[in-house]
Amino acid sequence: MAQGNAHLAMLVAQASSYNGSSFRQQLESQLSQWEDQAASRHVDKSLLEVYSILAGNVGVVTKRATSPSCSMDWIQMLALVLWYHKGPTSLPNALGVYHSFVQQGWAKPAVDAATMKPDVLFELMQLYCDAKTSLTSVLSALPDDIAWHLNALLSSVPSQSLRLSPKAHTLLTRHYLSHLVADDQHISHALYVAMTLENDVERQATARAILERHVTASTPLEPLEAIVPSTWIQHALALHALAEHQYQAAIEHYLRAGDWSRAHDVLIEHVVFPALFRQDTGGVLEVLEGYLEPHSFEIAHWTKYGQVVLSYLRLRNSREGATVEDVVALGDQLLLWQANPLHVLSDNPTEAAAVARACLSNMLTYTTEVALLLHPPPSLSADSGRHGVWLLDRLQAFVQPDCFGEAFRGKLLVRACATFD
């Protein structure tokens, strides 16, 4: 129409609705008459090709396009067959006609110009039309990255039967992941791929394994947080910190992840006793009071360890409101802890055990001292005497035969016994 050919414009407009009408037959008759009368040589070549296509004689055009100088590729030739050879037709019929054109030399074969291998798109079309062909066999011939992305594209198309089995999809995904995780620059891509796994348990396990192996304190977290839950990332950072013996950092990451139980365990196993030994317990008290105590019901061993340390630190800071019974109960818990020490994984377990034993002994010594200070002065009553004997019996068990216990025995306990004599 832009070139002033109104007749051709009308023919093209009718091409979308010519199926089942006499339109094609009339065009075929016109072309036949021109050929018989040798009139076609007087018609513009491009115009004649348009008439041939509209009449369904697409082979005339595709045959000329097989020359190396022609820029028309195989998919354009297939499109002509699909839309104009017999009018709009089904893809299986169009592929059959196209294949016959290739055999007759009327169309270019569907091959990749760079590799001279069958074009993947053509194979997918054949796969779609032939139920006997397996998608797995097609994808297995491709590089892992192309195969995975192609399968993802096919899976997103509704109402089509090209689907991998869950097992085959998992295998394809793992092959692709093995290439991505080999390069630390592609961790976010690897996580995205892992999150496409269908099984919930496998998806989470795979993504978290990638995080635990490749995420460090220097890894940019913003791209990862857009793909996986931040709690998974914090867990991975906590494990990395533990491997580097950065226990304070590990506790912080567990707290950010809301994993109160693991934060408690790391605090008790690696931080509490060194802090007590250095007399630098401000950070320990802050974690216990501010973070762990409000979630104590979620911590399995809170009453055995965390609560004991917290009670001791509060007693050290202030004796206000403390009773003899409370202090003795605290001593009983410390004594039980000392009798059943934790087995901590450490580079120097002997040293760690010695520090823990020394701190527990010192804690028991201080607990005993406070209990004696809180005990009321002795009176002549029988009840008071029995209470004093009970207290001495309990406190005697707290004092251990080591350097802390012997020093205390010499300085305080003998004098206390003389008071009750």
Tab-separated table of C-alpha atoms in Angstrom:
chain	number	residue	atom	x	y	z
A	1	MET	CA	0.000	0.000	0.000
A	2	ALA	CA	2.875	2.378	0.809
A	3	GLN	CA	4.242	1.745	-2.699
A	4	GLY	CA	0.885	2.408	-4.333
A	5	ASN	CA	0.130	-1.235	-5.237
A	6	ALA	CA	-3.439	-1.446	-3.978
A	7	HIS	CA	-4.095	-4.742	-5.763
A	8	LEU	CA	-1.227	-6.503	-3.991
A	9	ALA	CA	-2.277	-4.962	-0.682
A	10	MET	CA	-5.746	-6.477	-1.103
A	11	LEU	CA	-4.267	-9.889	-1.873
A	12	VAL	CA	-2.028	-9.805	1.204
A	13	ALA	CA	-4.989	-8.757	3.353
A	14	GLN	CA	-6.960	-11.780	2.114
A	15	ALA	CA	-4.075	-14.159	2.833
A	16	SER	CA	-5.018	-14.452	6.520
A	17	SER	CA	-8.481	-15.776	5.676
A	18	TYR	CA	-8.022	-17.641	2.436
A	19	ASN	CA	-8.189	-21.126	3.936
A	20	GLY	CA	-11.170	-22.978	2.456
A	21	SER	CA	-11.921	-20.276	-0.149
A	22	SER	CA	-11.275	-20.029	-3.899
A	23	PHE	CA	-8.604	-17.417	-3.343
A	24	ARG	CA	-5.682	-19.816	-3.757
A	25	GLN	CA	-7.162	-21.540	-6.804
A	26	GLN	CA	-7.644	-18.207	-8.537
A	27	LEU	CA	-4.060	-17.180	-7.865
A	28	GLU	CA	-2.754	-20.548	-9.043
A	29	SER	CA	-4.810	-20.195	-12.234
A	30	GLN	CA	-3.463	-16.692	-12.808
A	31	LEU	CA	0.140	-17.809	-12.388
A	32	SER	CA	-0.442	-20.772	-14.690
A	33	GLN	CA	-1.811	-18.479	-17.400
A	34	TRP	CA	1.152	-16.137	-17.090
A	35	GLU	CA	3.495	-19.099	-17.398
A	36	ASP	CA	1.705	-20.483	-20.469
A	37	GLN	CA	1.668	-17.086	-22.142
A	38	ALA	CA	5.300	-16.348	-21.169
A	39	ALA	CA	4.000	-13.268	-19.422
A	40	SER	CA	5.664	-13.980	-16.106
A	41	ARG	CA	8.954	-12.644	-17.429
A	42	HIS	CA	7.369	-9.236	-17.629
A	43	VAL	CA	6.342	-9.306	-13.941
A	44	ASP	CA	8.668	-7.944	-11.273
A	45	LYS	CA	10.604	-10.840	-9.733
A	46	SER	CA	9.784	-9.884	-6.126
A	47	LEU	CA	6.121	-9.399	-6.994
A	48	LEU	CA	6.015	-12.760	-8.722
A	49	GLU	CA	7.461	-14.440	-5.618
A	50	VAL	CA	4.767	-12.844	-3.460
A	51	TYR	CA	2.074	-14.113	-5.820
A	52	SER	CA	3.659	-17.599	-5.736
A	53	ILE	CA	3.720	-17.633	-1.937
A	54	LEU	CA	0.097	-16.502	-1.686
A	55	ALA	CA	-0.864	-19.208	-4.171
A	56	GLY	CA	0.892	-21.846	-2.040
A	57	ASN	CA	3.818	-22.431	-4.416
A	58	VAL	CA	6.424	-21.747	-1.736
A	59	GLY	CA	8.839	-24.224	-3.291
A	60	VAL	CA	9.481	-21.715	-6.064
A	61	VAL	CA	10.820	-19.262	-3.500
A	62	THR	CA	12.672	-21.697	-1.231
A	63	LYS	CA	14.393	-23.371	-4.174
A	64	ARG	CA	15.903	-20.072	-5.253
A	65	ALA	CA	16.866	-19.320	-1.644
A	66	THR	CA	19.106	-22.397	-1.364
A	67	SER	CA	21.918	-20.581	-3.127
A	68	PRO	CA	24.793	-19.535	-0.834
A	69	SER	CA	24.225	-15.885	-1.695
A	70	CYS	CA	20.690	-15.933	-0.286
A	71	SER	CA	20.271	-14.777	3.310
A	72	MET	CA	17.057	-16.732	3.957
A	73	ASP	CA	17.656	-19.363	6.647
A	74	TRP	CA	15.921	-22.680	7.217
A	75	ILE	CA	13.446	-21.406	9.791
A	76	GLN	CA	12.192	-18.745	7.374
A	77	MET	CA	11.695	-21.452	4.781
A	78	LEU	CA	9.816	-23.583	7.288
A	79	ALA	CA	7.640	-20.589	8.156
A	80	LEU	CA	6.666	-20.204	4.497
A	81	VAL	CA	5.677	-23.874	4.396
A	82	LEU	CA	3.772	-23.608	7.669
A	83	TRP	CA	1.752	-20.534	6.717
A	84	TYR	CA	1.385	-20.608	2.929
A	85	HIS	CA	2.061	-24.023	1.348
A	86	LYS	CA	-1.377	-25.404	2.135
A	87	GLY	CA	-2.621	-22.411	3.997
A	88	PRO	CA	-2.085	-22.335	7.779
A	89	THR	CA	-1.369	-25.942	8.728
A	90	SER	CA	-0.152	-27.961	11.688
A	91	LEU	CA	3.510	-28.120	12.640
A	92	PRO	CA	3.787	-31.892	11.972
A	93	ASN	CA	2.452	-31.406	8.424
A	94	ALA	CA	4.733	-28.432	7.829
A	95	LEU	CA	7.787	-30.379	9.017
A	96	GLY	CA	6.901	-33.233	6.671
A	97	VAL	CA	6.660	-30.911	3.661
A	98	TYR	CA	9.821	-29.075	4.673
A	99	HIS	CA	11.691	-32.368	4.988
A	100	SER	CA	10.586	-33.370	1.480
A	101	PHE	CA	11.745	-29.971	0.169
A	102	VAL	CA	15.166	-30.554	1.721
A	103	GLN	CA	15.440	-33.971	0.064
A	104	GLN	CA	14.523	-32.428	-3.310
A	105	GLY	CA	17.002	-29.601	-2.847
A	106	TRP	CA	14.266	-26.978	-2.566
A	107	ALA	CA	15.133	-25.866	0.979
A	108	LYS	CA	18.174	-25.479	3.169
A	109	PRO	CA	18.701	-28.208	5.782
A	110	ALA	CA	18.204	-27.264	9.441
A	111	VAL	CA	21.826	-27.227	10.578
A	112	ASP	CA	23.854	-24.861	12.709
A	113	ALA	CA	26.093	-22.877	10.362
A	114	ALA	CA	28.929	-22.747	12.920
A	115	THR	CA	29.030	-26.409	13.950
A	116	MET	CA	27.232	-28.007	10.965
A	117	LYS	CA	25.252	-30.047	13.478
A	118	PRO	CA	21.443	-30.371	13.466
A	119	ASP	CA	19.880	-27.192	14.797
A	120	VAL	CA	18.546	-27.606	18.345
A	121	LEU	CA	15.354	-25.708	17.540
A	122	PHE	CA	14.568	-28.066	14.653
A	123	GLU	CA	15.196	-31.080	16.879
A	124	LEU	CA	12.827	-29.657	19.482
A	125	MET	CA	10.155	-29.233	16.837
A	126	GLN	CA	10.636	-32.828	15.775
A	127	LEU	CA	10.540	-33.871	19.407
A	128	TYR	CA	7.266	-32.023	19.891
A	129	CYS	CA	5.748	-33.768	16.866
A	130	ASP	CA	7.162	-37.226	17.587
A	131	ALA	CA	6.053	-38.683	20.926
A	132	LYS	CA	8.605	-41.504	20.562
A	133	THR	CA	11.555	-39.134	20.829
A	134	SER	CA	12.941	-38.422	24.312
A	135	LEU	CA	13.717	-34.914	25.530
A	136	THR	CA	16.541	-36.405	27.583
A	137	SER	CA	18.317	-37.624	24.451
A	138	VAL	CA	18.100	-34.171	22.890
A	139	LEU	CA	19.370	-32.318	25.969
A	140	SER	CA	22.177	-34.791	26.608
A	141	ALA	CA	23.807	-33.735	23.344
A	142	LEU	CA	24.003	-30.107	24.472
A	143	PRO	CA	26.353	-28.320	26.879
A	144	ASP	CA	25.032	-28.369	30.430
A	145	ASP	CA	24.261	-24.652	30.574
A	146	ILE	CA	22.324	-24.610	27.289
A	147	ALA	CA	20.529	-27.842	28.185
A	148	TRP	CA	19.428	-26.507	31.573
A	149	HIS	CA	18.193	-23.168	30.250
A	150	LEU	CA	16.402	-24.844	27.354
A	151	ASN	CA	14.662	-27.243	29.718
A	152	ALA	CA	13.696	-24.333	31.981
A	153	LEU	CA	12.198	-22.542	28.992
A	154	LEU	CA	10.239	-25.606	27.902
A	155	SER	CA	9.010	-26.240	31.439
A	156	SER	CA	7.566	-22.731	31.600
A	157	VAL	CA	5.449	-23.246	28.476
A	158	PRO	CA	1.956	-24.444	29.445
A	159	SER	CA	0.027	-27.218	27.710
A	160	GLN	CA	2.984	-28.950	26.120
A	161	SER	CA	4.257	-32.446	26.752
A	162	LEU	CA	8.017	-31.864	26.613
A	163	ARG	CA	8.864	-32.582	30.227
A	164	LEU	CA	11.773	-34.252	31.973
A	165	SER	CA	11.108	-36.721	34.745
A	166	PRO	CA	11.944	-35.425	38.254
A	167	LYS	CA	15.001	-37.685	38.346
A	168	ALA	CA	16.256	-36.489	34.952
A	169	HIS	CA	15.625	-32.863	35.916
A	170	THR	CA	17.628	-33.300	39.122
A	171	LEU	CA	20.498	-34.933	37.237
A	172	LEU	CA	20.574	-32.140	34.652
A	173	THR	CA	20.500	-29.506	37.395
A	174	ARG	CA	23.351	-31.114	39.324
A	175	HIS	CA	25.518	-31.322	36.195
A	176	TYR	CA	24.981	-27.622	35.597
A	177	LEU	CA	25.599	-26.790	39.260
A	178	SER	CA	28.944	-28.583	39.203
A	179	HIS	CA	30.144	-26.095	36.584
A	180	LEU	CA	28.736	-23.041	38.325
A	181	VAL	CA	30.157	-23.737	41.789
A	182	ALA	CA	33.605	-24.323	40.316
A	183	ASP	CA	33.743	-20.545	39.841
A	184	ASP	CA	33.121	-18.515	42.998
A	185	GLN	CA	31.940	-15.626	40.819
A	186	HIS	CA	28.801	-17.586	39.906
A	187	ILE	CA	27.522	-18.475	43.385
A	188	SER	CA	24.338	-16.438	42.990
A	189	HIS	CA	23.649	-18.199	39.689
A	190	ALA	CA	24.274	-21.565	41.328
A	191	LEU	CA	21.821	-20.741	44.111
A	192	TYR	CA	19.176	-19.721	41.583
A	193	VAL	CA	19.598	-23.032	39.772
A	194	ALA	CA	19.519	-25.000	43.038
A	195	MET	CA	16.264	-23.328	44.047
A	196	THR	CA	14.573	-24.762	40.946
A	197	LEU	CA	14.865	-28.327	42.244
A	198	GLU	CA	11.388	-29.771	42.709
A	199	ASN	CA	11.904	-31.699	45.943
A	200	ASP	CA	11.699	-29.400	48.980
A	201	VAL	CA	14.254	-31.296	51.066
A	202	GLU	CA	16.722	-31.653	48.215
A	203	ARG	CA	16.297	-28.008	47.205
A	204	GLN	CA	17.082	-26.727	50.699
A	205	ALA	CA	19.949	-29.162	51.260
A	206	THR	CA	21.584	-28.271	47.936
A	207	ALA	CA	21.269	-24.512	48.385
A	208	ARG	CA	22.577	-24.613	51.951
A	209	ALA	CA	25.493	-26.845	50.941
A	210	ILE	CA	26.496	-24.278	48.309
A	211	LEU	CA	26.313	-21.494	50.885
A	212	GLU	CA	28.318	-23.420	53.466
A	213	ARG	CA	31.103	-24.197	50.996
A	214	HIS	CA	31.436	-20.866	49.254
A	215	VAL	CA	30.100	-17.988	51.382
A	216	THR	CA	32.642	-16.113	53.501
A	217	ALA	CA	32.672	-12.886	55.484
A	218	SER	CA	33.809	-10.997	52.352
A	219	THR	CA	31.011	-12.316	50.118
A	220	PRO	CA	28.466	-9.654	49.014
A	221	LEU	CA	25.212	-10.758	50.624
A	222	GLU	CA	22.637	-8.585	48.852
A	223	PRO	CA	22.491	-10.685	45.639
A	224	LEU	CA	22.168	-13.870	47.705
A	225	GLU	CA	19.407	-12.528	49.968
A	226	ALA	CA	17.253	-11.992	46.880
A	227	ILE	CA	17.411	-15.734	46.158
A	228	VAL	CA	17.524	-17.641	49.454
A	229	PRO	CA	16.330	-16.921	53.025
A	230	SER	CA	18.755	-14.775	55.007
A	231	THR	CA	18.732	-17.356	57.820
A	232	TRP	CA	20.459	-19.844	55.512
A	233	ILE	CA	23.131	-17.285	54.728
A	234	GLN	CA	23.679	-16.470	58.406
A	235	HIS	CA	24.029	-20.177	59.217
A	236	ALA	CA	26.666	-20.522	56.500
A	237	LEU	CA	28.555	-17.482	57.804
A	238	ALA	CA	28.402	-18.917	61.323
A	239	LEU	CA	29.968	-22.175	60.155
A	240	HIS	CA	32.698	-20.261	58.345
A	241	ALA	CA	33.391	-18.244	61.495
A	242	LEU	CA	33.597	-21.441	63.566
A	243	ALA	CA	36.099	-22.892	61.107
A	244	GLU	CA	38.201	-19.744	61.567
A	245	HIS	CA	37.827	-19.949	65.395
A	246	GLN	CA	35.967	-16.627	65.389
A	247	TYR	CA	33.465	-17.648	68.022
A	248	GLN	CA	32.044	-14.210	68.776
A	249	ALA	CA	31.259	-13.732	65.093
A	250	ALA	CA	29.678	-17.187	64.934
A	251	ILE	CA	27.393	-16.322	67.857
A	252	GLU	CA	26.341	-13.082	66.155
A	253	HIS	CA	25.439	-14.922	62.952
A	254	TYR	CA	23.444	-17.554	64.834
A	255	LEU	CA	21.579	-14.807	66.690
A	256	ARG	CA	20.737	-13.083	63.384
A	257	ALA	CA	19.478	-16.405	62.092
A	258	GLY	CA	17.317	-16.862	65.186
A	259	ASP	CA	19.085	-20.116	66.040
A	260	TRP	CA	19.158	-19.537	69.776
A	261	SER	CA	20.176	-23.093	70.644
A	262	ARG	CA	23.351	-23.057	68.534
A	263	ALA	CA	24.248	-19.569	69.701
A	264	HIS	CA	23.910	-20.844	73.284
A	265	ASP	CA	26.076	-23.897	72.622
A	266	VAL	CA	28.887	-21.896	71.001
A	267	LEU	CA	28.768	-19.349	73.819
A	268	ILE	CA	29.038	-22.024	76.521
A	269	GLU	CA	31.612	-24.192	74.762
A	270	HIS	CA	34.008	-21.545	73.473
A	271	VAL	CA	33.381	-18.107	74.999
A	272	VAL	CA	32.173	-18.289	78.610
A	273	PHE	CA	35.211	-19.782	80.330
A	274	PRO	CA	37.866	-17.717	78.488
A	275	ALA	CA	35.797	-14.608	79.332
A	276	LEU	CA	35.577	-15.626	82.997
A	277	PHE	CA	39.295	-16.352	83.037
A	278	ARG	CA	40.027	-12.848	81.672
A	279	GLN	CA	37.339	-11.331	83.929
A	280	ASP	CA	35.715	-9.793	80.848
A	281	THR	CA	32.138	-11.028	80.979
A	282	GLY	CA	30.190	-7.983	79.765
A	283	GLY	CA	29.597	-9.437	76.312
A	284	VAL	CA	28.565	-12.813	77.723
A	285	LEU	CA	26.037	-11.212	80.058
A	286	GLU	CA	24.609	-9.118	77.216
A	287	VAL	CA	24.037	-12.169	75.009
A	288	LEU	CA	22.538	-14.232	77.822
A	289	GLU	CA	20.208	-11.508	79.092
A	290	GLY	CA	19.326	-9.710	75.893
A	291	TYR	CA	19.001	-12.566	73.403
A	292	LEU	CA	18.996	-16.046	74.900
A	293	GLU	CA	16.974	-15.697	78.101
A	294	PRO	CA	13.822	-14.461	76.245
A	295	HIS	CA	14.052	-17.592	74.064
A	296	SER	CA	15.184	-19.997	76.781
A	297	PHE	CA	12.237	-22.318	76.122
A	298	GLU	CA	13.748	-23.030	72.677
A	299	ILE	CA	17.189	-23.948	74.056
A	300	ALA	CA	17.595	-27.600	75.004
A	301	HIS	CA	20.315	-27.212	77.674
A	302	TRP	CA	19.455	-23.770	78.964
A	303	THR	CA	18.799	-24.819	82.576
A	304	LYS	CA	22.045	-26.842	82.752
A	305	TYR	CA	24.407	-24.230	81.338
A	306	GLY	CA	23.103	-20.866	80.143
A	307	GLN	CA	20.888	-20.225	83.146
A	308	VAL	CA	23.677	-21.271	85.517
A	309	VAL	CA	26.173	-18.835	83.980
A	310	LEU	CA	23.586	-16.057	83.923
A	311	SER	CA	22.691	-16.617	87.588
A	312	TYR	CA	26.372	-16.586	88.528
A	313	LEU	CA	27.101	-13.368	86.620
A	314	ARG	CA	24.090	-11.657	88.168
A	315	LEU	CA	25.290	-12.754	91.600
A	316	ARG	CA	28.731	-11.311	90.862
A	317	ASN	CA	27.188	-7.996	89.817
A	318	SER	CA	24.754	-7.708	92.713
A	319	ARG	CA	23.859	-9.780	95.787
A	320	GLU	CA	20.640	-7.861	96.306
A	321	GLY	CA	17.709	-10.219	96.662
A	322	ALA	CA	19.926	-13.300	96.813
A	323	THR	CA	19.159	-15.927	99.464
A	324	VAL	CA	21.295	-18.659	100.923
A	325	GLU	CA	19.029	-21.264	99.365
A	326	ASP	CA	19.378	-19.724	95.888
A	327	VAL	CA	23.145	-19.515	96.172
A	328	VAL	CA	23.441	-23.099	97.420
A	329	ALA	CA	21.199	-24.266	94.551
A	330	LEU	CA	23.519	-22.447	92.146
A	331	GLY	CA	26.475	-24.207	93.739
A	332	ASP	CA	24.756	-27.572	93.274
A	333	GLN	CA	24.352	-26.845	89.547
A	334	LEU	CA	27.986	-25.779	89.230
A	335	LEU	CA	29.094	-28.923	91.042
A	336	LEU	CA	27.021	-31.073	88.670
A	337	TRP	CA	28.567	-29.263	85.714
A	338	GLN	CA	32.047	-29.859	87.083
A	339	ALA	CA	31.319	-33.551	87.582
A	340	ASN	CA	30.045	-33.863	83.986
A	341	PRO	CA	32.227	-31.526	81.923
A	342	LEU	CA	31.429	-30.717	78.312
A	343	HIS	CA	33.585	-32.327	75.657
A	344	VAL	CA	34.528	-29.385	73.456
A	345	LEU	CA	36.113	-29.688	70.024
A	346	SER	CA	39.194	-27.493	70.175
A	347	ASP	CA	42.702	-27.230	68.786
A	348	ASN	CA	43.953	-27.717	72.342
A	349	PRO	CA	41.302	-29.714	74.245
A	350	THR	CA	43.582	-30.230	77.251
A	351	GLU	CA	44.043	-26.504	77.730
A	352	ALA	CA	40.326	-25.832	77.184
A	353	ALA	CA	39.414	-28.457	79.779
A	354	ALA	CA	41.894	-26.985	82.278
A	355	VAL	CA	40.484	-23.476	81.829
A	356	ALA	CA	36.933	-24.781	82.251
A	357	ARG	CA	37.835	-26.699	85.416
A	358	ALA	CA	39.660	-23.716	86.893
A	359	CYS	CA	36.741	-21.393	86.168
A	360	LEU	CA	34.170	-23.789	87.619
A	361	SER	CA	36.297	-24.167	90.752
A	362	ASN	CA	36.579	-20.420	91.086
A	363	MET	CA	32.821	-20.056	90.561
A	364	LEU	CA	32.191	-22.626	93.297
A	365	THR	CA	34.614	-20.816	95.589
A	366	TYR	CA	32.846	-17.521	95.084
A	367	THR	CA	29.443	-19.165	95.513
A	368	THR	CA	30.581	-20.653	98.826
A	369	GLU	CA	31.888	-17.294	100.013
A	370	VAL	CA	28.595	-15.560	99.196
A	371	ALA	CA	26.587	-18.291	100.914
A	372	LEU	CA	28.581	-17.787	104.112
A	373	LEU	CA	28.162	-14.033	103.939
A	374	LEU	CA	24.410	-14.383	103.473
A	375	HIS	CA	24.052	-16.871	106.342
A	376	PRO	CA	22.685	-15.160	109.464
A	377	PRO	CA	24.892	-15.019	112.572
A	378	PRO	CA	24.669	-18.231	114.612
A	379	SER	CA	22.441	-18.316	117.679
A	380	LEU	CA	22.161	-20.718	120.541
A	381	SER	CA	18.953	-22.287	119.246
A	382	ALA	CA	18.969	-25.895	118.113
A	383	ASP	CA	17.365	-24.984	114.766
A	384	SER	CA	20.099	-22.495	114.033
A	385	GLY	CA	22.745	-25.050	114.854
A	386	ARG	CA	21.199	-27.666	112.593
A	387	HIS	CA	20.940	-25.114	109.769
A	388	GLY	CA	24.606	-24.234	110.195
A	389	VAL	CA	25.638	-27.886	110.034
A	390	TRP	CA	23.484	-28.355	106.908
A	391	LEU	CA	25.111	-25.362	105.289
A	392	LEU	CA	28.642	-26.521	106.095
A	393	ASP	CA	27.895	-29.987	104.743
A	394	ARG	CA	26.635	-28.493	101.488
A	395	LEU	CA	29.481	-26.010	101.162
A	396	GLN	CA	32.122	-28.610	101.893
A	397	ALA	CA	31.191	-30.420	98.685
A	398	PHE	CA	31.706	-27.213	96.711
A	399	VAL	CA	35.352	-26.790	97.711
A	400	GLN	CA	37.516	-28.985	95.498
A	401	PRO	CA	41.032	-30.231	96.336
A	402	ASP	CA	42.807	-27.992	93.813
A	403	CYS	CA	44.635	-24.671	94.005
A	404	PHE	CA	41.419	-22.699	94.279
A	405	GLY	CA	39.899	-25.009	96.847
A	406	GLU	CA	43.007	-25.276	98.996
A	407	ALA	CA	43.484	-21.514	99.063
A	408	PHE	CA	39.879	-21.078	100.104
A	409	ARG	CA	40.112	-23.852	102.684
A	410	GLY	CA	43.079	-22.138	104.327
A	411	LYS	CA	41.699	-18.612	104.332
A	412	LEU	CA	37.982	-18.889	104.867
A	413	LEU	CA	36.472	-22.261	105.574
A	414	VAL	CA	38.484	-22.961	108.752
A	415	ARG	CA	37.487	-19.603	110.168
A	416	ALA	CA	33.872	-20.284	109.257
A	417	CYS	CA	33.930	-23.654	111.000
A	418	ALA	CA	35.228	-22.027	114.166
A	419	THR	CA	32.225	-19.722	114.123
A	420	PHE	CA	29.862	-22.688	114.400
A	421	ASP	CA	31.904	-24.482	117.022
